[in-house]
Coordinates of C-alpha atoms and ligand atoms in Angstrom, one line a residue:
M157 CA 130.3 94.4 99.0
I158 CA 128.6 92.1 97.0
Y159 CA 130.6 89.5 95.1
G160 CA 129.0 86.4 93.2
L161 CA 127.4 84.3 90.5
I162 CA 124.3 84.7 88.9
G163 CA 122.6 82.2 86.8
E164 CA 119.1 80.1 86.8
K165 CA 120.7 77.0 88.5
L166 CA 123.5 77.0 90.6
G167 CA 123.4 73.9 93.0
H168 CA 126.4 72.3 91.0
S169 CA 128.6 75.5 91.0
Y170 CA 132.4 75.4 92.7
S171 CA 132.9 79.2 91.8
K172 CA 132.3 80.1 95.7
V173 CA 135.2 77.6 96.8
I174 CA 137.3 79.0 94.1
H175 CA 136.7 82.4 94.6
E176 CA 137.0 82.3 98.2
K177 CA 140.5 80.6 97.4
L178 CA 141.4 83.2 95.1
A179 CA 140.3 86.5 97.1
D180 CA 139.8 87.6 100.2
Y181 CA 135.9 88.3 100.0
Q182 CA 132.8 86.5 100.5
Y183 CA 131.4 85.1 96.9
D184 CA 127.3 84.3 97.0
L185 CA 125.7 81.8 94.5
I186 CA 122.7 83.8 93.5
P187 CA 120.1 81.9 91.5
L188 CA 117.7 84.2 89.6
T189 CA 114.4 83.7 87.7
Q190 CA 114.0 85.3 84.5
E191 CA 111.3 88.1 86.5
E192 CA 114.3 88.6 89.2
F193 CA 117.4 88.7 86.8
K194 CA 115.6 92.1 85.0
K195 CA 115.2 93.6 88.6
F196 CA 118.8 92.6 89.7
M197 CA 120.3 93.9 86.6
E198 CA 118.6 97.2 87.1
E199 CA 119.0 97.7 91.0
K200 CA 122.9 97.1 90.3
H201 CA 123.1 96.2 93.7
F202 CA 126.2 94.4 93.3
T203 CA 130.2 95.1 93.7
A204 CA 131.3 92.2 90.7
I205 CA 129.5 89.5 89.8
N206 CA 130.1 86.1 87.1
V207 CA 126.9 85.2 84.7
T208 CA 126.3 81.6 83.8
I209 CA 123.3 79.8 82.1
P210 CA 120.7 81.1 80.8
Y211 CA 122.1 84.8 81.1
K212 CA 125.5 85.1 79.3
Q213 CA 123.7 87.1 76.4
K214 CA 121.1 88.6 78.2
V215 CA 122.9 90.7 80.4
I216 CA 124.7 92.6 77.6
P217 CA 121.8 95.2 76.9
Y218 CA 122.4 96.3 81.0
L219 CA 126.0 96.9 80.3
N220 CA 127.5 100.7 79.8
E221 CA 130.7 99.2 78.3
L222 CA 132.0 95.8 76.5
D223 CA 135.4 94.5 76.6
P224 CA 136.9 93.7 73.2
V225 CA 137.2 90.4 73.9
A226 CA 133.5 89.9 75.0
K227 CA 132.2 91.8 72.2
S228 CA 134.2 89.7 69.5
I229 CA 132.7 86.6 71.5
G230 CA 129.2 88.2 72.0
A231 CA 128.8 87.2 75.8
V232 CA 129.4 88.0 79.0
N233 CA 130.6 86.0 82.0
T234 CA 132.1 88.7 84.3
I235 CA 130.4 92.5 85.2
V236 CA 132.3 95.0 87.5
N237 CA 130.3 97.8 88.6
R238 CA 132.4 101.1 88.9
K239 CA 130.1 103.5 90.7
G240 CA 126.7 102.6 88.8
K241 CA 128.4 101.9 85.4
L242 CA 128.8 98.4 84.5
T243 CA 131.6 96.8 82.1
G244 CA 131.3 93.5 80.9
Y245 CA 133.9 90.8 80.4
N246 CA 134.3 87.5 78.8
T247 CA 137.1 84.9 80.7
D248 CA 136.1 81.7 79.1
F249 CA 138.4 82.9 76.5
Y250 CA 141.6 83.0 78.7
G251 CA 140.4 79.8 80.9
F252 CA 139.8 77.9 77.5
E253 CA 143.7 79.2 76.3
Y254 CA 145.1 78.5 79.1
M255 CA 143.5 74.7 79.2
I256 CA 144.9 74.1 75.6
K257 CA 148.3 75.7 76.5
K258 CA 148.5 74.2 79.8
N259 CA 148.3 70.8 78.4
H260 CA 150.6 71.3 75.3
I261 CA 147.4 70.4 73.0
A262 CA 148.2 71.9 69.6
I263 CA 145.7 73.6 67.5
E264 CA 147.5 75.2 64.6
G265 CA 146.3 73.8 61.4
K266 CA 144.0 71.4 62.9
K267 CA 140.7 70.5 61.8
C268 CA 138.2 70.6 64.9
L269 CA 134.9 69.9 65.7
I270 CA 132.8 71.9 68.2
L271 CA 130.1 70.4 69.6
G272 CA 127.0 72.3 70.8
N273 CA 126.2 76.1 69.6
G274 CA 125.7 78.0 73.3
G275 CA 127.4 80.7 74.7
A276 CA 130.7 78.7 75.5
A277 CA 131.0 77.4 72.0
K278 CA 131.4 81.2 71.1
A279 CA 134.3 81.6 73.6
V280 CA 135.9 78.3 72.3
I281 CA 135.7 79.6 68.5
A282 CA 137.7 82.9 69.1
V283 CA 140.5 80.9 70.8
L284 CA 140.8 78.2 68.3
K285 CA 140.9 81.2 65.8
H286 CA 142.9 83.1 67.8
L287 CA 145.5 80.1 67.7
N288 CA 145.4 79.6 64.0
A289 CA 143.2 76.4 64.0
G290 CA 142.5 74.9 60.4
K291 CA 138.8 74.3 59.5
L292 CA 136.4 74.6 62.1
F293 CA 133.1 73.0 62.2
V294 CA 130.2 73.7 64.9
V295 CA 127.8 70.8 65.3
S296 CA 124.5 71.2 66.4
R297 CA 121.0 69.6 67.2
T298 CA 119.3 72.1 65.0
P299 CA 122.0 72.6 62.1
S300 CA 121.8 75.8 60.3
E301 CA 124.2 77.8 57.8
D302 CA 126.7 78.1 60.3
T303 CA 126.7 74.7 61.7
I304 CA 126.4 70.9 61.1
S305 CA 124.2 68.1 61.9
Y306 CA 125.8 65.1 64.1
K307 CA 125.0 62.9 61.0
D308 CA 127.0 64.8 59.0
C309 CA 129.6 65.3 61.4
Y310 CA 129.9 60.9 61.4
L311 CA 129.8 61.3 57.3
E312 CA 131.8 64.1 56.7
H313 CA 134.6 64.9 59.2
K314 CA 135.6 61.7 61.0
D315 CA 139.1 63.1 59.9
A316 CA 138.5 65.8 62.8
E317 CA 141.5 66.2 64.8
I318 CA 140.6 68.1 67.7
I319 CA 137.1 67.9 69.3
V320 CA 135.7 70.2 72.0
N321 CA 132.4 69.8 74.0
T322 CA 130.7 72.6 75.0
T323 CA 127.1 70.5 75.5
P324 CA 126.5 69.7 79.0
L325 CA 125.9 66.0 77.9
G326 CA 127.7 63.8 80.4
M327 CA 127.5 66.5 83.2
Y328 CA 126.6 65.6 87.0
P329 CA 124.3 63.8 87.4
N330 CA 123.5 62.8 83.6
I331 CA 127.4 60.9 83.7
D332 CA 126.5 58.2 81.6
A333 CA 125.3 60.5 78.9
S334 CA 127.9 61.5 75.9
P335 CA 127.4 63.7 72.7
I336 CA 129.6 61.8 70.3
D337 CA 130.8 58.2 69.6
L338 CA 134.7 58.9 69.4
A339 CA 135.4 54.9 67.8
A340 CA 134.5 57.0 64.4
F341 CA 137.2 59.6 64.4
T342 CA 140.4 57.8 63.8
N343 CA 142.6 61.2 63.1
C344 CA 141.6 62.5 66.7
E345 CA 144.3 63.6 68.9
A346 CA 143.1 65.6 71.6
V347 CA 139.0 66.2 73.3
L348 CA 138.7 68.8 75.1
D349 CA 135.3 68.7 77.4
L350 CA 134.6 71.9 79.2
I351 CA 132.2 69.9 81.5
Y352 CA 134.4 69.7 85.0
N353 CA 131.7 67.7 87.1
P354 CA 132.4 65.1 87.1
T355 CA 136.1 65.5 86.3
K356 CA 136.5 62.6 84.0
T357 CA 133.7 62.6 82.0
K358 CA 132.3 59.4 79.9
L359 CA 133.6 60.9 76.8
A360 CA 137.0 61.7 78.1
L361 CA 137.2 58.3 79.4
Q362 CA 136.2 57.0 76.0
A363 CA 139.0 59.1 74.9
E364 CA 141.8 57.6 77.3
A365 CA 140.6 54.0 76.1
L366 CA 141.4 55.1 72.3
G367 CA 144.8 56.6 73.2
I368 CA 143.6 60.1 72.6
N369 CA 144.4 62.7 74.9
A370 CA 141.7 64.0 77.0
V371 CA 141.4 66.8 79.3
T372 CA 138.2 68.1 81.4
G373 CA 136.9 71.9 82.1
L374 CA 138.1 72.1 85.7
L375 CA 141.5 73.8 85.0
M376 CA 139.6 76.3 82.7
L377 CA 137.0 77.1 85.4
I378 CA 139.9 78.1 87.8
A379 CA 141.8 80.0 85.1
Q380 CA 138.3 81.8 84.0
A381 CA 137.7 82.6 87.7
K382 CA 141.8 83.7 88.2
Q383 CA 141.0 86.2 85.6
A384 CA 137.6 87.5 87.0
V385 CA 139.1 88.3 90.4
E386 CA 141.9 90.2 88.4
Y387 CA 138.7 92.0 86.9
F388 CA 136.8 92.3 90.2
L389 CA 139.8 93.7 92.3
D390 CA 141.6 95.6 89.4
C391 CA 144.6 93.5 90.2
K392 CA 147.5 90.9 89.0
I393 CA 147.3 87.4 90.5
D394 CA 150.0 85.2 89.0
D395 CA 148.9 81.8 87.2
S396 CA 150.9 79.7 89.5
V397 CA 147.9 80.1 91.8
I398 CA 145.7 77.9 89.5
E399 CA 147.5 74.0 89.6
P400 CA 147.1 74.3 93.8
I401 CA 143.5 74.8 94.0
Y402 CA 143.2 72.4 91.1
Q403 CA 144.8 69.8 92.9
E404 CA 143.1 70.6 96.1
L405 CA 139.6 70.1 94.0
I406 CA 140.4 67.2 92.5
A407 CA 141.4 65.7 95.6
Q408 CA 137.7 66.9 97.3
I409 CA 136.0 66.0 94.1
K410 CA 137.0 62.4 94.2
Ligands
LIG973 P1 124.4 76.5 76.8 O1 124.5 78.1 76.2 O2 123.4 76.3 77.5 O3 124.7 75.9 75.5 C1 125.2 74.6 75.4 C2 124.9 74.1 73.8 O4 125.0 72.6 74.0 C3 123.5 74.3 73.5 O5 123.4 75.7 72.8 C4 123.0 73.3 72.5 O6 123.4 73.5 71.2 C5 123.9 72.1 73.0 N1 123.1 71.2 74.0 C6 122.1 71.5 74.9 N2 121.9 70.7 75.6 C7 122.3 69.4 74.7 C8 121.5 67.9 74.7 N3 120.7 67.7 75.7 N4 122.1 67.2 73.4 C9 123.2 67.8 72.8 N5 123.4 69.3 72.8 C10 123.1 69.9 73.6 O7 125.8 76.2 77.8 P2 127.1 77.0 77.4 O8 127.1 78.4 78.4 O9 127.5 77.0 76.1 O10 127.7 75.5 78.6 C11 127.8 74.8 78.3 C12 128.7 73.7 79.2 O11 130.0 74.0 78.8 C13 127.8 73.2 80.3 O12 128.4 72.1 80.9 C14 129.1 74.3 81.1 O13 128.9 73.7 82.8 C15 130.5 74.4 80.6 N6 131.1 75.3 80.7 C16 132.2 74.9 81.3 C17 133.2 75.8 81.3 C18 134.4 75.8 82.3 O14 135.3 76.9 82.7 N7 135.1 74.6 82.5 C19 133.1 77.4 81.1 C20 131.7 77.8 80.5 C21 131.1 76.6 80.2 P3 122.6 73.3 70.0 O15 121.0 73.6 70.5 O16 123.0 73.9 68.9 O17 123.0 71.7 69.4

């Protein structure tokens, strides 16, 4: 029985601690180079795994089935091996929606900026649309037809009401970095930063100083892991398990 997380660099991961609090199995961190990744996916010597940067899209060709949520997002962070057949899921959707609802953040009709255009942004966009957000703008360093530049976001979108950071800027150990200066966004009601280490990013601290509601990603991380365990073990786990794990981790990280 092999459960774990694959990705390129996993040193910062809390997934082992979280999974081993949620379930009764050993959960391994399995760092893989691109070459090792190919072999790992072909051999399928695992029971169920989570997937992180940079393999969330790269795993898709190896799968036999794709859950509808993962399909619509175009990224997979959970794979279950059922007698050699691999099914892919995306639990970031559930995790991000949980983070929003638990913090009572109103999304309906709100103008949203999503900073960064990677795998996590796709799940974020899907949730914001599902919650009937107003206009959505994805901000990218390399703007395209579907995305806008950081310059445009300061020039034309200072009225954004919700700002979501899906970039790694501000993540440990580069905690002095921040993707945006919130001072310009005077209509902003809430900042959702997916980063979970540190538990208060520079962006979240600036938001709080400006009186803006700020939430970081630890709750999302635990919620998405809870749903992954449900897929791994084909069981249902009550949401009430999330908060105590959150409190325990916050205390440990401080
Ligand atoms: P990713 O695929 O690498 O995408 C991140 C995006 O951020 C990139 O596509 C890029 O977009 C932008 N970016 C990257 N480096 C940047 C830099 N130096 N400056 C400005 N923008 C930069 O990663 P991901 O899987 O989406 O994850 C993103 C973050 O979310 C990570 O910090 C991850 O830990 C966190 N996350 C948290 C949870 C949770 O449960 N809390 C779940 C998933 C992810 P452009 O090139 O378009 O600018």
